[in-house]
Coordinates of C-alpha atoms in Angstrom, one line a residue:
Chain A
M4 CA 47.1 159.3 -22.9
Q5 CA 46.5 163.0 -22.7
K6 CA 46.8 164.4 -19.2
Q7 CA 43.8 166.7 -19.6
T8 CA 41.2 163.9 -20.1
K9 CA 42.5 162.0 -17.1
K10 CA 42.5 165.2 -15.0
I11 CA 38.8 165.8 -15.9
T12 CA 37.7 162.3 -15.1
H13 CA 39.5 162.2 -11.8
I14 CA 38.2 165.5 -10.7
A15 CA 34.6 164.4 -11.7
L16 CA 34.8 161.1 -9.9
F17 CA 36.1 162.6 -6.7
A18 CA 33.4 165.2 -6.8
A19 CA 31.0 162.1 -7.0
L20 CA 32.8 160.6 -4.1
I21 CA 32.4 163.6 -1.9
A22 CA 28.7 163.6 -2.8
V23 CA 28.2 159.9 -2.0
S24 CA 30.1 160.1 1.4
A25 CA 27.4 162.5 2.7
F26 CA 24.9 159.4 2.5
I27 CA 27.1 157.1 4.3
R28 CA 26.4 157.3 8.1
I29 CA 28.1 155.4 10.9
P30 CA 26.0 155.0 13.9
L31 CA 28.4 155.8 16.7
G32 CA 26.9 156.6 20.0
I33 CA 24.3 159.4 19.9
V34 CA 25.5 161.4 17.0
P35 CA 25.8 159.7 13.6
L36 CA 29.0 160.4 11.9
T37 CA 29.0 161.2 8.2
L38 CA 32.2 160.6 6.3
Q39 CA 32.1 163.9 4.1
S40 CA 35.0 165.6 5.7
S41 CA 37.0 162.4 5.4
A42 CA 36.2 162.2 1.7
V43 CA 37.1 165.9 1.3
L44 CA 40.5 165.3 3.1
I45 CA 41.4 162.3 1.1
T46 CA 40.4 164.2 -2.2
G47 CA 42.8 167.0 -1.3
Y48 CA 45.5 164.6 -0.2
Y49 CA 45.3 162.4 -3.3
L50 CA 44.6 165.1 -6.1
G51 CA 46.7 167.9 -4.8
P52 CA 45.8 171.6 -4.2
S53 CA 44.4 172.8 -7.5
Q54 CA 42.6 169.6 -8.6
G55 CA 41.4 168.8 -5.1
A56 CA 39.9 172.3 -4.8
A57 CA 38.4 171.9 -8.3
A58 CA 36.7 168.7 -7.3
A59 CA 35.2 170.2 -4.1
L60 CA 34.1 173.3 -6.1
L61 CA 32.5 171.1 -8.6
Y62 CA 30.5 169.3 -5.8
T63 CA 29.4 172.7 -4.6
G64 CA 28.4 173.8 -8.2
I65 CA 26.3 170.7 -8.8
G66 CA 24.5 171.1 -5.5
L67 CA 23.7 174.7 -6.2
A68 CA 22.5 173.8 -9.7
G69 CA 19.9 171.8 -8.1
I70 CA 21.0 168.1 -7.9
P71 CA 20.3 167.0 -4.3
V72 CA 23.8 166.2 -3.3
F73 CA 23.9 168.3 -0.1
A74 CA 22.9 166.8 3.2
H75 CA 19.4 168.4 2.9
G76 CA 18.8 168.4 -0.8
G77 CA 20.3 171.1 -3.1
G78 CA 19.4 174.1 -5.2
P79 CA 20.5 177.8 -5.3
A80 CA 18.5 178.6 -2.1
Y81 CA 21.1 176.5 -0.2
V82 CA 23.3 179.6 -0.1
L83 CA 20.9 180.9 2.7
S84 CA 21.3 177.7 4.8
P85 CA 23.4 178.4 7.9
T86 CA 25.5 175.3 7.1
F87 CA 26.5 176.5 3.7
G88 CA 29.8 177.8 5.1
Y89 CA 30.9 174.2 5.7
I90 CA 30.3 173.5 2.0
I91 CA 32.4 176.5 1.1
G92 CA 35.0 175.2 3.6
F93 CA 35.3 171.9 1.6
T94 CA 37.1 173.8 -1.2
V95 CA 39.4 175.6 1.2
C96 CA 40.1 172.3 3.0
A97 CA 40.9 170.3 -0.1
W98 CA 43.2 173.1 -1.3
L99 CA 45.0 173.4 2.0
T100 CA 45.4 169.7 2.6
G101 CA 46.7 169.3 -0.9
L102 CA 49.1 172.1 -0.5
L103 CA 50.5 170.7 2.8
A104 CA 50.7 167.2 1.5
N105 CA 52.6 168.5 -1.6
I106 CA 55.1 170.4 0.6
I107 CA 55.7 167.9 3.3
K108 CA 55.2 164.8 1.3
P109 CA 54.4 162.6 4.3
E110 CA 55.3 158.9 4.2
S111 CA 53.8 158.0 7.6
I112 CA 50.2 157.8 8.6
L113 CA 50.9 160.0 11.7
F114 CA 52.1 162.9 9.5
A115 CA 49.2 162.5 7.2
Y116 CA 46.9 162.6 10.3
V117 CA 48.5 165.9 11.4
I118 CA 48.2 167.4 8.0
M119 CA 44.6 166.4 7.8
L120 CA 43.9 167.9 11.2
T121 CA 45.3 171.3 9.9
G122 CA 43.2 170.8 6.8
L123 CA 40.0 170.6 9.0
A124 CA 40.6 174.2 9.9
G125 CA 39.8 175.0 6.2
I126 CA 36.3 173.5 6.8
Y127 CA 35.5 175.0 10.2
I128 CA 36.8 178.6 9.8
P129 CA 34.5 179.4 6.9
G130 CA 31.7 177.1 8.4
V131 CA 31.6 179.1 11.7
I132 CA 32.0 182.5 10.1
W133 CA 29.1 181.7 7.7
L134 CA 27.0 180.2 10.6
F135 CA 27.4 183.6 12.4
I136 CA 26.7 185.7 9.3
A137 CA 23.6 183.6 8.4
M138 CA 22.2 184.0 11.9
R139 CA 23.0 187.6 12.0
W140 CA 22.0 188.9 8.7
I141 CA 19.7 186.3 7.1
A142 CA 17.7 185.2 10.1
E143 CA 18.4 188.7 11.6
T144 CA 18.9 187.2 15.1
P145 CA 22.3 187.9 16.6
P146 CA 23.3 184.7 18.5
S147 CA 25.9 184.5 21.2
V148 CA 29.5 183.5 20.3
M149 CA 29.4 180.7 22.8
T150 CA 26.4 178.9 21.3
I151 CA 27.8 179.2 17.9
M152 CA 31.1 177.8 19.0
K153 CA 29.5 174.9 20.8
T154 CA 27.0 173.8 18.1
G155 CA 29.1 174.7 15.1
L156 CA 32.6 173.9 16.1
L157 CA 33.2 171.7 19.1
L158 CA 30.4 169.0 18.7
P159 CA 31.2 168.1 15.0
L160 CA 34.9 168.6 15.5
A161 CA 35.0 165.9 18.1
G162 CA 33.5 163.4 15.6
D163 CA 36.0 164.6 12.9
F164 CA 39.0 164.0 15.1
V165 CA 38.0 160.4 15.0
T166 CA 36.9 159.9 11.4
T167 CA 40.1 161.5 10.2
I168 CA 42.1 158.4 11.5
P169 CA 40.7 156.1 8.9
A170 CA 40.9 158.9 6.3
A171 CA 44.7 159.2 6.9
I172 CA 45.2 155.5 6.6
I173 CA 43.4 155.3 3.3
A174 CA 44.9 158.4 1.9
V175 CA 48.4 157.2 2.5
R176 CA 47.6 153.8 1.0
I177 CA 46.0 155.0 -2.1
K178 CA 48.6 157.8 -2.6
K179 CA 51.4 155.1 -2.6
Q180 CA 49.5 153.3 -5.5
Q181 CA 49.4 156.5 -7.6
N182 CA 52.3 155.4 -9.6
P183 CA 50.8 153.2 -12.3
D184 CA 53.8 150.8 -12.4
E185 CA 53.2 149.6 -8.9
R186 CA 49.4 149.8 -8.7
R187 CA 47.9 147.1 -6.5
F188 CA 45.2 148.1 -4.1
F189 CA 44.7 145.2 -1.9
Chain B
M54 CA 17.2 159.6 -0.2
S55 CA 16.7 157.1 -2.9
L56 CA 18.9 156.6 -5.9
K57 CA 16.0 157.8 -8.3
D58 CA 15.9 161.2 -6.6
I59 CA 19.6 161.9 -7.4
S60 CA 19.7 160.8 -11.0
L61 CA 16.7 162.9 -11.9
G62 CA 17.4 165.9 -9.8
R63 CA 14.2 167.6 -8.9
Y64 CA 13.1 168.3 -12.5
V65 CA 9.5 167.9 -13.3
Y66 CA 8.5 167.3 -16.9
G67 CA 6.4 170.0 -18.5
T68 CA 5.9 172.1 -21.6
S69 CA 5.0 175.5 -20.1
L70 CA 6.6 178.8 -21.0
L71 CA 8.8 178.6 -17.9
H72 CA 10.0 175.1 -19.0
R73 CA 10.9 176.3 -22.5
L74 CA 12.8 179.5 -21.4
D75 CA 16.6 179.5 -21.8
P76 CA 18.4 178.2 -18.7
R77 CA 20.5 181.4 -18.7
T78 CA 17.3 183.7 -18.6
K79 CA 16.1 181.8 -15.6
M80 CA 19.4 182.0 -13.8
I81 CA 19.8 185.7 -14.3
C82 CA 16.1 186.4 -13.4
L83 CA 16.7 184.4 -10.1
L84 CA 19.8 186.6 -9.4
I85 CA 17.9 189.8 -10.0
I86 CA 15.0 188.7 -7.7
M87 CA 17.6 187.8 -5.0
V88 CA 19.0 191.4 -5.3
G89 CA 15.5 192.9 -5.1
L90 CA 14.5 190.8 -2.1
F91 CA 17.5 191.9 -0.1
A92 CA 17.2 195.6 -1.1
G93 CA 15.2 196.4 2.0
N94 CA 12.8 195.1 4.5
R95 CA 9.5 197.0 3.6
W96 CA 6.5 194.8 3.2
Q97 CA 5.6 196.5 -0.1
L98 CA 8.8 195.1 -1.6
L99 CA 7.9 191.6 -0.5
L100 CA 4.4 192.1 -1.9
I101 CA 5.7 192.9 -5.4
A102 CA 8.2 190.1 -5.3
G103 CA 5.5 187.8 -4.1
I104 CA 3.3 188.7 -6.9
Y105 CA 6.1 188.0 -9.4
I106 CA 7.1 184.6 -8.0
L107 CA 3.5 183.4 -7.7
L108 CA 2.9 184.6 -11.2
A109 CA 6.0 182.5 -12.4
G110 CA 4.7 179.5 -10.3
F111 CA 1.4 179.9 -12.1
I112 CA 2.9 180.0 -15.5
S113 CA 5.1 176.9 -14.8
G114 CA 1.9 174.7 -14.4
L115 CA 3.4 172.9 -11.4
T116 CA 1.0 171.8 -8.7
P117 CA 1.3 173.7 -5.4
A118 CA 2.4 170.5 -3.7
Y119 CA 5.7 170.7 -5.5
L120 CA 6.3 174.1 -4.4
V121 CA 5.3 173.5 -0.8
R122 CA 7.6 170.4 -0.7
S123 CA 10.5 172.5 -1.9
I124 CA 10.2 174.9 1.1
M125 CA 10.1 172.0 3.6
P126 CA 13.9 171.6 4.1
F127 CA 14.0 175.3 5.2
K128 CA 10.9 175.3 7.5
W129 CA 13.1 175.3 10.7
L130 CA 15.2 178.3 9.5
I131 CA 11.9 180.2 8.8
I132 CA 10.2 179.3 12.0
L133 CA 13.4 180.2 14.0
T134 CA 13.6 183.5 12.3
V135 CA 10.1 184.5 13.2
I136 CA 10.3 183.3 16.8
L137 CA 13.7 184.9 17.7
N138 CA 12.7 188.2 16.2
A139 CA 9.4 188.2 18.0
L140 CA 11.3 187.7 21.3
F141 CA 14.3 189.9 20.9
V142 CA 13.1 193.1 19.2
G143 CA 11.8 196.0 21.4
G144 CA 8.5 197.7 20.9
H145 CA 4.8 197.5 22.0
I146 CA 4.5 194.5 24.3
L147 CA 1.7 192.0 23.5
I148 CA 2.4 189.2 25.9
K149 CA 4.6 189.8 29.1
A150 CA 7.5 187.4 29.7
P151 CA 10.9 187.6 31.4
L152 CA 12.8 188.6 28.2
P153 CA 15.3 191.4 27.5
Y154 CA 12.5 193.6 26.1
G155 CA 9.8 192.4 28.5
G156 CA 8.0 190.0 26.2
I157 CA 6.7 189.3 22.7
T158 CA 6.4 192.6 20.9
R159 CA 4.3 193.7 18.0
E160 CA 7.3 195.2 16.1
G161 CA 9.3 192.1 16.6
L162 CA 6.5 189.8 15.4
M163 CA 6.0 191.9 12.3
L164 CA 9.7 192.1 11.5
G165 CA 10.0 188.4 12.1
T166 CA 7.3 187.6 9.7
I167 CA 8.8 189.8 7.0
Y168 CA 12.2 188.2 7.4
G169 CA 10.6 184.7 7.4
V170 CA 8.4 185.4 4.2
R171 CA 11.6 186.7 2.6
I172 CA 13.5 183.5 3.1
G173 CA 10.4 181.5 1.9
M174 CA 10.2 183.5 -1.3
L175 CA 13.9 183.1 -2.1
V176 CA 13.6 179.4 -1.6
L177 CA 10.5 179.3 -3.8
A178 CA 12.0 181.3 -6.6
A179 CA 15.2 179.1 -6.6
S180 CA 13.3 175.9 -6.6
L181 CA 11.2 177.2 -9.6
L182 CA 14.4 177.2 -11.5
T183 CA 15.5 173.6 -10.7
L184 CA 11.9 172.1 -11.0
T185 CA 11.5 173.5 -14.5
T186 CA 15.0 172.8 -15.9
E187 CA 16.6 169.5 -16.8
P188 CA 20.0 169.1 -15.3
V189 CA 21.7 168.6 -18.7
V190 CA 20.2 171.9 -20.0
L191 CA 21.1 173.6 -16.7
V192 CA 24.7 172.5 -17.1
T193 CA 24.7 173.8 -20.8
G194 CA 23.4 177.1 -19.4
V195 CA 26.2 177.2 -16.8
E196 CA 28.8 176.5 -19.5
K197 CA 27.5 179.4 -21.7
L198 CA 27.5 181.8 -18.7
L199 CA 31.0 180.8 -17.8
A200 CA 32.3 181.8 -21.3
P201 CA 33.9 185.1 -20.1
L202 CA 36.1 183.1 -17.7
T203 CA 38.1 181.6 -20.7
K204 CA 40.5 184.6 -20.1
F205 CA 41.3 183.2 -16.6
N206 CA 42.4 179.9 -18.1
I207 CA 39.1 178.3 -17.0
K208 CA 37.6 176.2 -19.8
P209 CA 33.8 176.2 -19.5
H210 CA 33.4 173.1 -21.6
E211 CA 35.7 171.1 -19.3
V212 CA 33.6 172.4 -16.3
A213 CA 30.4 171.3 -18.1
I214 CA 31.7 167.8 -18.9
A215 CA 33.1 167.3 -15.4
M216 CA 29.7 168.2 -14.0
I217 CA 27.9 165.7 -16.3
I218 CA 30.3 162.9 -15.4
T219 CA 29.8 163.6 -11.6
I220 CA 26.0 163.7 -11.9
R221 CA 26.2 160.4 -13.9
F222 CA 28.5 158.6 -11.4
V223 CA 26.9 159.7 -8.0
P224 CA 24.3 156.9 -8.4
V225 CA 26.9 154.5 -9.6
L226 CA 29.1 155.1 -6.6
L227 CA 26.2 155.0 -4.2
D228 CA 25.3 151.6 -5.7
E229 CA 28.8 150.4 -5.2
A230 CA 28.9 151.5 -1.6
V231 CA 25.7 149.5 -0.9
K232 CA 27.3 146.5 -2.8
I233 CA 30.5 146.7 -0.6
R234 CA 28.4 146.8 2.6
K235 CA 26.4 143.8 1.5
S236 CA 29.4 141.7 0.5
H237 CA 31.0 142.4 3.9
A238 CA 27.7 141.3 5.6
A239 CA 27.7 138.2 3.4
R240 CA 31.2 137.3 4.6
G241 CA 30.0 137.6 8.2
F242 CA 31.3 141.1 9.1
N243 CA 29.0 142.5 11.8
P244 CA 30.7 145.6 13.4
K245 CA 30.0 145.8 17.2
G246 CA 31.8 148.1 19.6
V247 CA 33.6 151.3 18.9
I248 CA 36.8 150.0 17.4
N249 CA 35.1 147.6 15.0
R250 CA 32.8 150.4 13.7
F251 CA 36.0 152.3 12.8
K252 CA 37.4 149.4 11.0
S253 CA 34.1 149.3 9.1
V254 CA 34.7 152.9 8.0
S255 CA 38.1 152.2 6.5
I256 CA 37.1 148.9 4.9
L257 CA 34.2 150.6 3.2
L258 CA 36.1 153.7 2.0
L259 CA 39.2 152.0 0.7
P260 CA 37.4 149.8 -1.9
L261 CA 35.1 152.8 -2.7
F262 CA 38.0 155.2 -3.4
S263 CA 40.0 152.6 -5.3
S264 CA 37.1 151.7 -7.5
A265 CA 36.4 155.4 -8.2
I266 CA 40.0 155.9 -9.2
R267 CA 39.9 152.8 -11.4
R268 CA 36.6 154.0 -13.0
A269 CA 38.1 157.5 -13.6
E270 CA 41.0 155.9 -15.5
H271 CA 38.9 153.6 -17.5
L272 CA 36.6 156.4 -18.4
A273 CA 39.6 158.6 -19.5
V274 CA 40.8 155.7 -21.8
A275 CA 37.3 155.2 -23.2
M276 CA 36.9 158.9 -24.0
E277 CA 40.2 159.0 -25.7
C278 CA 39.4 155.9 -27.7
R279 CA 36.5 157.9 -29.1
L280 CA 38.8 160.7 -29.9
Y281 CA 37.7 163.1 -27.2
R282 CA 39.7 166.2 -27.0
S283 CA 38.7 169.0 -24.6
E284 CA 40.0 171.7 -26.8
A285 CA 38.0 170.7 -29.9
S286 CA 34.8 172.5 -30.6
R287 CA 32.0 170.1 -29.8
T288 CA 28.2 170.0 -30.6
R289 CA 25.7 169.4 -27.8
F290 CA 22.9 166.9 -27.1
K291 CA 20.6 169.7 -26.3
E292 CA 21.4 173.1 -27.9
I293 CA 20.0 176.2 -26.1
R294 CA 19.2 179.6 -27.8
M295 CA 18.0 183.0 -26.5
L296 CA 14.6 183.6 -28.2
G297 CA 12.2 186.6 -28.1
S298 CA 10.4 185.2 -25.1
D299 CA 13.7 185.1 -23.2
W300 CA 14.3 188.7 -23.7
T301 CA 10.8 189.6 -22.9
A302 CA 11.1 187.6 -19.6
L303 CA 14.4 189.4 -18.7
S304 CA 13.0 192.9 -19.4
I305 CA 9.9 192.1 -17.3
T306 CA 12.2 191.0 -14.5
V307 CA 14.3 194.1 -14.7
L308 CA 11.2 196.2 -14.6
F309 CA 10.0 194.5 -11.5
L310 CA 13.4 195.1 -9.9
L311 CA 13.2 198.9 -10.7
F312 CA 9.7 199.0 -9.4
M313 CA 10.9 197.3 -6.1
L314 CA 13.8 199.8 -5.8
V315 CA 11.6 202.8 -6.5
I316 CA 8.9 202.3 -4.0

């Protein structure tokens, strides 16, 4: 089989997975967790840096083209939304996670977990920067650094620390099955 | 969010001039209007852009309800913009309050309204694009616009086909997730407590990911069985062409931009 066709379908299906994971909510305490960052982490880990980033970029492109795959709909106007930075961050995160996974090649779940926590920085750094820029120049209301840090970083990050655990377990398991000769998922 | 919403996008069927325009024209016009809106913060600029966008909305033949609904997700951003500007910009005080500038000011209120209206207009212009363009046509437009990127080893056709596959498979995978949840419930799985909720995450995600990988591989085999090759030149389900009306629409938009920059 040609590699190119397989690459295209894998990237497309993983982009669809990132979109679907936004709609799966786990009611955990007060804040419901979405699995979107887990899906991005697994995508980066499984597909590697370039294809993983391509899948996340594809998801962004489809949302901007007007298909309602983002958390609050979609369309080109989403660029103005203060949370668009996190969506840019998905691409960075998938690339970073894939790169680290390719370099370190972790076998254990613990290593995969550490790599994924590093990958989360890829989501939150652009996310927080964009949140600040959007509030400062689009809404024209300079917010304090502390509020941004609290609402944009600490609260969601606490949830992600937890949802990354199942993500690491799953990523290690499906990566092991990547070799078609020994493929057995369950 | 129901499954139907996703598969159809937000496209509303119609035969108006705006529906018939080439997707590339609409995307470029949107970009021009965005540039124009952020060129300054005078109210005259907003007035001209407003006339342009409302005119486009009128031509599209959509009922105002569609347009209002498209702004709704952004209502908090707009309200917040107006309120924060009213409170934190200095000037002539209308209502006294213990705030940095002594209360709500006239200048702040005016500035806030201008910024709020600007965001609303941008959202309106962007949703006019997605409301009048079918997703498949939009993807074809993106493919044609990406043509210059061939030099950087990006193949526009591959991007387009991946986009279409993703749009097609989002509802399929969403269905699958619901099915997995239901089959867990049918076997008596009822997550209670924090640890069990976590288990429910991983036993939902693992089958979902493995089924997506399986589907991707089956799809690749099926495409190759039908002799799909990405490098071959292919025909499209819906061909798009730039017509006279497209060039007219583009030149009108550029005129509007120049007008906005001059005043």
